Coordinates of C-alpha atoms in Angstrom, one line a residue:
Chain A
A25 CA 200.9 128.4 211.1
V26 CA 198.7 130.8 213.0
V27 CA 197.1 133.6 211.0
Y28 CA 196.2 136.8 212.8
C29 CA 193.5 138.7 211.2
M30 CA 194.4 142.3 211.8
P31 CA 191.2 144.4 211.8
V32 CA 192.5 147.0 209.4
S33 CA 190.2 150.0 209.7
E34 CA 189.1 151.1 206.3
V35 CA 189.9 154.7 205.7
T36 CA 188.4 155.4 202.4
A37 CA 189.2 158.0 199.8
Q38 CA 185.9 159.6 200.9
D39 CA 187.2 159.8 204.5
E40 CA 190.4 161.4 203.3
S41 CA 188.4 164.0 201.3
F42 CA 186.2 164.6 204.4
A43 CA 189.3 164.9 206.6
E44 CA 190.9 167.4 204.2
T45 CA 187.7 169.6 204.2
Y46 CA 187.7 169.4 208.0
L47 CA 191.3 170.5 208.3
K48 CA 190.8 173.3 205.9
K49 CA 187.8 174.5 207.8
F50 CA 189.1 174.2 211.4
F51 CA 192.9 174.0 211.1
N52 CA 193.6 176.4 208.3
L53 CA 195.0 173.7 205.9
T54 CA 196.0 175.5 202.7
E55 CA 197.6 174.3 199.5
E56 CA 201.0 174.9 201.2
S57 CA 204.3 175.1 199.5
G58 CA 207.6 175.9 201.1
P59 CA 210.2 174.3 203.3
S60 CA 208.0 171.8 205.1
V61 CA 206.8 170.4 201.7
R62 CA 210.3 170.2 200.4
R63 CA 211.3 168.3 203.6
G64 CA 208.5 165.8 202.6
I65 CA 206.1 166.7 205.4
S66 CA 202.8 167.0 203.6
P67 CA 200.6 169.9 204.7
V68 CA 197.9 167.4 205.5
S69 CA 200.1 165.4 207.8
K70 CA 201.3 168.5 209.5
K71 CA 197.7 169.7 210.1
L72 CA 196.6 166.3 211.1
S73 CA 199.3 166.3 213.9
E74 CA 198.1 169.7 215.0
M75 CA 194.5 168.5 215.2
Q76 CA 195.5 165.2 217.0
K77 CA 197.5 167.3 219.5
F78 CA 194.6 169.7 220.1
F79 CA 192.1 166.8 220.7
G80 CA 194.5 164.7 222.8
L81 CA 194.7 162.0 220.2
Q82 CA 197.8 159.9 219.4
I83 CA 199.9 162.2 217.2
T84 CA 200.7 160.2 214.1
G85 CA 200.1 162.7 211.3
T86 CA 198.1 160.0 209.5
L87 CA 194.3 159.6 209.3
D88 CA 193.2 156.8 211.6
S89 CA 189.7 155.8 212.8
D90 CA 190.0 157.6 216.2
T91 CA 190.9 160.8 214.4
L92 CA 188.2 160.3 211.9
A93 CA 185.7 159.7 214.7
V94 CA 186.5 163.0 216.4
M95 CA 186.2 164.8 213.0
K96 CA 182.7 163.4 212.6
K97 CA 181.4 164.7 215.9
P98 CA 178.9 167.6 215.9
R99 CA 180.8 170.8 216.8
C100 CA 181.1 174.5 216.7
G101 CA 181.9 176.1 213.4
V102 CA 184.6 178.4 214.7
P103 CA 188.2 177.2 213.8
D104 CA 190.4 175.7 216.6
G105 CA 193.5 176.8 218.3
T106 CA 195.7 179.5 216.9
V107 CA 193.7 179.6 213.7
A108 CA 190.8 181.3 215.4
R109 CA 193.1 184.1 216.4
Chain B
F17 CA 191.2 178.2 227.5
S18 CA 192.3 180.5 224.7
T19 CA 191.3 184.0 223.5
F20 CA 191.4 185.7 220.2
E21 CA 194.3 187.7 218.8
N22 CA 195.2 190.6 221.1
N23 CA 192.7 189.4 223.7
L24 CA 189.8 190.9 221.7
K25 CA 187.1 191.9 224.1
W26 CA 184.2 194.4 224.5
Q27 CA 185.2 197.7 225.9
K28 CA 182.0 198.0 227.9
N29 CA 180.2 195.7 230.4
S30 CA 176.6 196.5 229.3
L31 CA 175.9 194.6 226.1
T32 CA 172.7 194.3 224.1
Y33 CA 171.4 191.3 222.3
R34 CA 168.5 190.7 219.9
I35 CA 166.9 187.5 218.7
E36 CA 166.2 188.1 215.0
N37 CA 164.4 184.9 214.2
Y38 CA 163.4 181.6 215.7
T39 CA 163.8 177.8 215.0
P40 CA 160.6 175.9 214.5
D41 CA 162.1 173.1 216.7
M42 CA 161.1 174.9 219.9
S43 CA 158.5 177.4 221.1
M44 CA 159.5 181.1 221.1
S45 CA 159.5 181.2 224.8
E46 CA 161.8 178.2 225.0
V47 CA 164.2 179.9 222.7
D48 CA 164.0 183.1 224.6
D49 CA 164.6 181.3 227.9
S50 CA 167.5 179.3 226.5
I51 CA 169.2 182.3 225.1
E52 CA 168.7 184.4 228.2
K53 CA 170.0 181.5 230.4
A54 CA 173.0 181.0 228.1
L55 CA 174.0 184.7 228.5
Q56 CA 173.5 184.5 232.3
V57 CA 176.1 181.8 232.4
W58 CA 178.7 184.4 231.5
A59 CA 177.1 187.3 233.4
K60 CA 177.2 185.3 236.7
V61 CA 181.1 185.2 236.7
T62 CA 181.9 188.6 235.2
P63 CA 180.7 192.3 235.4
L64 CA 179.0 191.8 232.0
R65 CA 175.3 192.5 231.9
F66 CA 173.0 191.8 228.9
T67 CA 169.9 193.7 227.8
R68 CA 167.5 192.5 225.2
L69 CA 166.5 194.7 222.3
Y70 CA 163.5 193.9 220.1
S71 CA 164.4 196.1 217.1
G72 CA 167.5 197.9 215.7
T73 CA 171.1 196.7 216.0
A74 CA 172.3 195.0 219.1
D75 CA 175.9 194.1 220.0
I76 CA 175.0 190.4 219.8
M77 CA 172.6 189.6 216.9
I78 CA 171.3 186.1 217.2
S79 CA 169.8 184.3 214.2
F80 CA 169.0 180.8 212.8
G81 CA 169.9 180.1 209.2
G82 CA 170.7 177.2 206.9
R83 CA 173.6 176.6 204.4
A84 CA 174.6 180.1 203.0
H85 CA 173.1 182.5 205.4
G86 CA 174.6 185.9 204.7
D87 CA 178.2 185.6 205.9
H88 CA 181.1 183.9 204.2
Y89 CA 180.8 180.7 206.3
P90 CA 177.9 178.6 205.0
F91 CA 176.5 175.9 207.2
D92 CA 176.7 172.2 206.1
G93 CA 173.3 170.7 206.7
P94 CA 172.4 168.3 209.5
G95 CA 175.3 167.3 211.8
S96 CA 178.9 168.5 211.8
T97 CA 178.8 172.3 212.3
L98 CA 176.0 173.3 214.6
A99 CA 176.6 177.0 214.9
H100 CA 179.3 179.7 214.9
A101 CA 179.9 183.2 216.4
F102 CA 182.1 186.1 215.8
S103 CA 184.6 187.7 218.2
P104 CA 183.8 191.0 219.8
G105 CA 183.6 194.0 217.5
P106 CA 181.3 196.3 215.4
G107 CA 179.0 195.0 212.7
I108 CA 179.0 191.2 212.6
G109 CA 181.3 191.1 215.6
G110 CA 179.7 189.3 218.5
D111 CA 176.9 187.9 216.4
A112 CA 175.9 184.2 216.8
H113 CA 174.4 182.1 214.0
F114 CA 172.7 178.7 214.5
D115 CA 172.4 176.1 211.8
E116 CA 168.7 175.8 211.1
D117 CA 169.2 172.3 209.7
E118 CA 170.0 171.0 213.2
T119 CA 167.3 169.9 215.6
F120 CA 167.5 172.1 218.7
T121 CA 165.9 171.2 222.0
L122 CA 165.1 172.7 225.4
R123 CA 166.7 169.8 227.3
S124 CA 166.1 166.5 225.4
R125 CA 169.0 164.4 224.2
K126 CA 167.2 163.9 220.9
G127 CA 168.8 166.9 219.2
F128 CA 171.1 169.6 220.5
V129 CA 170.3 171.5 223.6
L130 CA 170.1 175.1 222.4
F131 CA 171.2 176.4 225.8
M132 CA 174.5 174.5 225.6
V133 CA 175.2 175.4 222.0
A134 CA 174.3 179.1 222.7
A135 CA 176.4 179.3 225.9
H136 CA 179.4 178.0 223.9
E137 CA 178.8 180.5 221.0
F138 CA 178.4 183.4 223.4
G139 CA 181.8 182.5 224.8
H140 CA 183.1 183.4 221.3
S141 CA 180.9 186.5 221.1
L142 CA 182.6 187.7 224.3
G143 CA 186.2 186.9 223.3
L144 CA 187.0 183.2 224.0
S145 CA 188.1 180.9 221.3
H146 CA 188.3 177.1 221.8
S147 CA 189.7 175.2 224.8
D148 CA 191.4 171.8 224.5
D149 CA 190.1 171.0 227.9
R150 CA 187.6 168.2 227.2
S151 CA 185.4 169.2 230.1
A152 CA 185.3 172.9 229.2
L153 CA 182.2 174.6 227.7
M154 CA 184.5 176.1 225.1
Y155 CA 185.7 172.6 223.9
P156 CA 184.7 172.6 220.2
V157 CA 182.9 169.3 220.2
Y158 CA 179.3 169.3 221.4
T159 CA 178.6 167.4 224.7
Y160 CA 175.1 166.9 226.2
K161 CA 174.7 168.5 229.6
N162 CA 171.4 169.0 231.5
P163 CA 170.7 172.7 231.3
D164 CA 169.0 172.7 234.7
T165 CA 172.1 171.6 236.6
F166 CA 174.8 173.2 234.4
V167 CA 177.7 174.9 236.2
L168 CA 180.3 176.7 234.1
P169 CA 183.6 174.7 234.3
Q170 CA 186.6 176.4 235.9
D171 CA 188.6 176.5 232.6
D172 CA 185.9 178.7 231.1
V173 CA 185.6 180.8 234.3
K174 CA 189.4 181.5 234.2
G175 CA 189.2 182.3 230.5
I176 CA 186.4 184.8 230.6
Q177 CA 187.7 186.4 233.8
S178 CA 191.1 186.8 232.1
L179 CA 189.3 189.2 229.8
Y180 CA 186.7 190.9 232.1
G181 CA 187.5 190.1 235.7
P182 CA 185.1 188.6 238.2
N183 CA 181.5 189.5 239.0
P184 CA 181.6 192.4 241.5
V185 CA 178.5 191.0 243.1
K186 CA 179.8 188.9 246.0
N187 CA 177.6 185.9 245.8
P188 CA 176.6 185.7 242.1
F189 CA 174.6 182.6 242.8
V190 CA 172.1 184.5 244.9
A191 CA 169.6 185.7 242.4
E192 CA 170.6 189.2 241.5
P193 CA 167.8 191.7 241.0
Q194 CA 167.1 191.1 237.4
P195 CA 167.2 194.2 235.1
P196 CA 163.6 195.4 234.4
P197 CA 162.2 193.6 231.3
T198 CA 162.8 195.5 228.0
P199 CA 159.8 197.5 227.3
D200 CA 157.8 196.6 224.2
A201 CA 156.8 199.6 222.1
C202 CA 153.8 197.7 220.9
D203 CA 152.4 197.1 224.3
S204 CA 149.1 199.0 224.1
T205 CA 149.2 199.7 227.8
I206 CA 152.7 201.3 227.7
V207 CA 153.0 204.7 229.4
L208 CA 155.9 206.5 227.8
D209 CA 158.3 208.5 230.0
A210 CA 158.9 211.2 227.3
V211 CA 158.6 212.0 223.6
T212 CA 160.5 214.5 221.5
T213 CA 161.5 215.3 218.0
L214 CA 165.1 215.5 217.0
Q215 CA 166.0 216.8 213.6
G216 CA 163.0 215.4 211.9
E217 CA 163.0 212.1 213.9
M218 CA 160.7 211.2 216.7
L219 CA 162.2 209.8 219.9
F220 CA 160.1 207.8 222.4
F221 CA 161.6 207.2 225.8
K222 CA 160.9 204.4 228.3
D223 CA 163.1 203.2 231.2
S224 CA 166.6 202.7 229.9
F225 CA 165.5 202.6 226.2
F226 CA 164.3 204.9 223.5
W227 CA 162.9 204.2 220.1
R228 CA 163.6 206.5 217.1
S229 CA 161.2 206.7 214.3
T230 CA 162.0 208.5 211.0
P231 CA 159.3 209.2 208.4
S232 CA 161.2 206.8 206.1
S233 CA 161.6 203.9 208.5
R234 CA 158.7 201.5 209.0
T235 CA 159.8 200.1 212.3
P236 CA 161.3 202.3 215.0
Q237 CA 164.8 201.4 216.1
Q238 CA 165.2 200.5 219.8
S239 CA 168.4 201.5 221.6
L240 CA 169.8 202.1 225.1
I241 CA 169.6 205.8 226.0
T242 CA 173.2 205.7 227.1
N243 CA 174.3 204.3 223.8
L244 CA 173.5 207.6 222.2
W245 CA 174.0 209.9 225.2
P246 CA 176.5 208.2 227.5
K247 CA 176.0 210.9 230.2
A248 CA 172.2 211.0 230.1
P249 CA 169.9 209.8 232.9
V250 CA 167.5 206.9 232.3
S251 CA 163.8 206.7 233.2
I252 CA 163.6 210.4 232.4
D253 CA 160.6 212.6 233.1
A254 CA 160.5 214.7 230.0
A255 CA 162.4 215.7 226.9
Y256 CA 162.2 218.4 224.2
E257 CA 164.1 219.7 221.2
S258 CA 164.9 223.5 221.5
Q259 CA 164.6 225.9 218.6
Q260 CA 168.3 225.3 218.1
P261 CA 168.1 222.2 215.8
G262 CA 169.8 219.2 217.3
K263 CA 169.8 220.5 220.8
I264 CA 167.8 218.4 223.1
F265 CA 166.9 218.8 226.8
L266 CA 166.3 215.8 229.1
F267 CA 164.7 216.2 232.5
K268 CA 164.8 213.9 235.5
R269 CA 163.6 215.0 238.9
Q270 CA 165.1 218.4 239.8
H271 CA 167.7 218.5 237.0
V272 CA 167.9 219.1 233.3
W273 CA 170.6 217.9 230.9
A274 CA 171.3 219.5 227.5
F275 CA 172.9 217.6 224.6
T276 CA 174.1 218.7 221.2
G277 CA 174.7 215.5 219.3
S278 CA 175.9 213.0 221.8
D279 CA 177.8 215.6 223.8
L280 CA 176.6 217.0 227.1
V281 CA 176.6 220.8 226.9
P282 CA 179.2 222.2 229.3
G283 CA 177.7 223.4 232.6
Y284 CA 174.9 220.7 232.5
P285 CA 173.1 219.2 234.3
K286 CA 171.4 222.2 235.9
S287 CA 168.5 222.6 238.2
L288 CA 165.0 223.2 237.0
T289 CA 165.2 226.8 238.2
S290 CA 167.6 227.4 235.2
V291 CA 164.6 227.1 232.9
G292 CA 162.5 229.5 235.0
L293 CA 160.6 226.9 237.0
P294 CA 159.8 227.9 240.6
R295 CA 162.0 226.3 243.3
G296 CA 159.0 224.4 244.7
V297 CA 158.8 222.3 241.5
K298 CA 160.4 219.0 242.3
N299 CA 160.0 217.4 238.9
I300 CA 158.1 217.9 235.6
D301 CA 155.9 215.4 233.8
A302 CA 156.4 216.6 230.2
A303 CA 157.8 219.4 228.1
L304 CA 157.4 220.7 224.6
Y305 CA 158.7 223.6 222.5
D306 CA 156.1 225.5 220.6
V307 CA 157.6 226.5 217.3
D308 CA 155.0 229.2 216.5
S309 CA 155.2 231.1 219.8
G310 CA 158.8 230.3 220.7
K311 CA 157.5 229.3 224.1
T312 CA 158.4 226.1 226.0
L313 CA 155.6 224.5 227.9
F314 CA 156.4 222.5 231.1
F315 CA 153.6 220.2 232.4
V316 CA 153.5 219.7 236.1
G317 CA 150.6 217.7 237.6
N318 CA 147.3 219.3 236.5
S319 CA 149.0 222.6 235.5
Y320 CA 151.4 223.8 233.0
F321 CA 153.9 226.7 232.7
S322 CA 154.9 228.7 229.6
Y323 CA 158.5 229.8 229.4
D324 CA 159.8 232.4 227.0
D325 CA 163.1 231.1 225.7
A326 CA 164.1 234.4 224.2
R327 CA 163.5 236.5 227.3
K328 CA 164.5 233.7 229.6
T329 CA 161.5 234.3 231.8
M330 CA 158.2 232.5 232.7
D331 CA 155.2 234.1 231.0
N332 CA 152.8 236.0 233.2
G333 CA 149.6 234.3 234.3
F334 CA 151.2 230.9 234.6
P335 CA 150.9 228.2 235.9
K336 CA 147.5 227.6 234.4
R337 CA 145.3 224.5 234.9
L338 CA 145.5 222.1 232.0
D339 CA 141.7 222.2 231.5
Q340 CA 141.9 226.0 230.9
T341 CA 143.6 225.2 227.6
F342 CA 143.4 221.5 226.8
S343 CA 139.9 219.9 226.8
G344 CA 139.4 216.2 227.2
L345 CA 142.5 215.3 229.1
P346 CA 141.7 212.5 231.7
G347 CA 144.6 213.4 234.0
K348 CA 148.2 214.6 234.1
V349 CA 150.3 214.8 230.9
T350 CA 153.0 212.1 230.8
A351 CA 154.7 213.2 227.6
A352 CA 154.3 215.9 225.0
F353 CA 155.7 217.0 221.6
Q354 CA 154.9 218.9 218.5
Y355 CA 155.0 217.4 215.0
R356 CA 154.0 218.9 211.7
G357 CA 152.1 221.7 213.4
F358 CA 150.1 219.6 215.7
T359 CA 150.6 219.3 219.5
Y360 CA 150.5 215.8 221.0
L361 CA 149.9 215.3 224.7
Y362 CA 150.1 211.8 226.2
S363 CA 148.0 211.0 229.2
G364 CA 147.8 207.4 230.4
P365 CA 147.6 205.0 227.4
H366 CA 146.3 207.6 225.0
M367 CA 147.7 210.5 222.9
F368 CA 145.6 213.6 222.4
E369 CA 146.1 215.6 219.2
Y370 CA 145.5 219.4 219.6
N371 CA 145.8 222.7 217.7
L372 CA 147.8 224.6 220.3
K373 CA 146.6 228.0 219.1
T374 CA 142.9 227.2 219.4
G375 CA 143.1 224.5 222.1
R376 CA 140.9 222.4 219.8
L377 CA 141.2 218.6 220.3
Y378 CA 141.3 216.8 216.9
R379 CA 141.9 213.1 217.7
V380 CA 142.5 210.7 220.6
L381 CA 145.0 208.1 219.5
R382 CA 146.7 205.1 221.1
N383 CA 150.1 205.7 222.6
N384 CA 151.9 203.6 220.0
Y385 CA 150.3 205.4 217.1
F386 CA 153.6 206.8 215.8
L387 CA 155.4 203.5 216.6
H388 CA 153.9 201.7 213.6
C389 CA 152.8 198.6 215.5

């Protein structure tokens, strides 16, 4: 049998916390409630998709290494997209 | 590109900026140059023009601060957030803050090029929010660019021109005549254009600016003349406050403007003959209103005239030569005013303090004596 070692990127709990802070700061993530939550789309996933769309990343709604890498780049402190408005 | 809600923008094209403090990462002149160059990035492609203030409140206040720094958006230490700025508006609107915990550089890759970060932040100060065009200056993530070869990307040009339109100067890349440098009140060689009181304050005029000094304030506040009197001339010849408190007269070449508050008095500007001066007088050098006698003195070259405001006529025996009344003056008077009973005449880089009744000279002081340098 051939075993493929899939390099699973480690997204740690710390990364998730960092990502949540990032989304709050730049994509107006709030402790949402309402229809989207009831439909099972977590606010974080929704905001992650928004962020991935803005930065031209693959839109998965989940935190992956590419998304995390963009979050960790030095940047301007003004929120992005419609949030800034 | 994208803009803020309702396309927030400045309702004027002449904007002021002030660098409130500096980063220790670069020399002051490197910071000055980086900031000036970053503003010129936007001036080149719009009608916007930027003038630097050294005191008082400017439209764009620029400062360096770490962590919590006075607004509700604390910085986060080294890395991540480098700076932020506020969309156009009063108060904090337009202001740009830079995270002191970052290392800013003039052009090195070791750190963040202040020019690049500032040019981005000033995009916000002028009304742009972020672009999702990776090559745009307004892309939120920092990208190193050589400041010496930087050209504003088209996405940003389209964005800022959607707010302000293009630069009316045909070929903006030909060096435009730069606005004269902002005068520095504490330059000991400064020759003021005019000085007057105004309801207890002292106003000192130079080029397009004036400083206002109140007995309570330590440092005089610098502003553009047209910020307070939109219809006033700049680089004026003389100014005085009439016996009607709050009414001020400004003189430039053969005309005089009268203002109460910021409003131009109807019928002004008038010619110099309207204040009794002979037709041959092409301009005056200074003017003051003498509270005791109710006369207005107009200084022209080496002479001066005395005008009776009540009778609206020039007093007999005038013009007189300056040295008939004022001893010790080295040349013509460039500015004049009265304060707390003393008469102050500026001539060259000095101010001469007199008792007008006796003509006695008390002190010779430096021009910036009242500017608390």
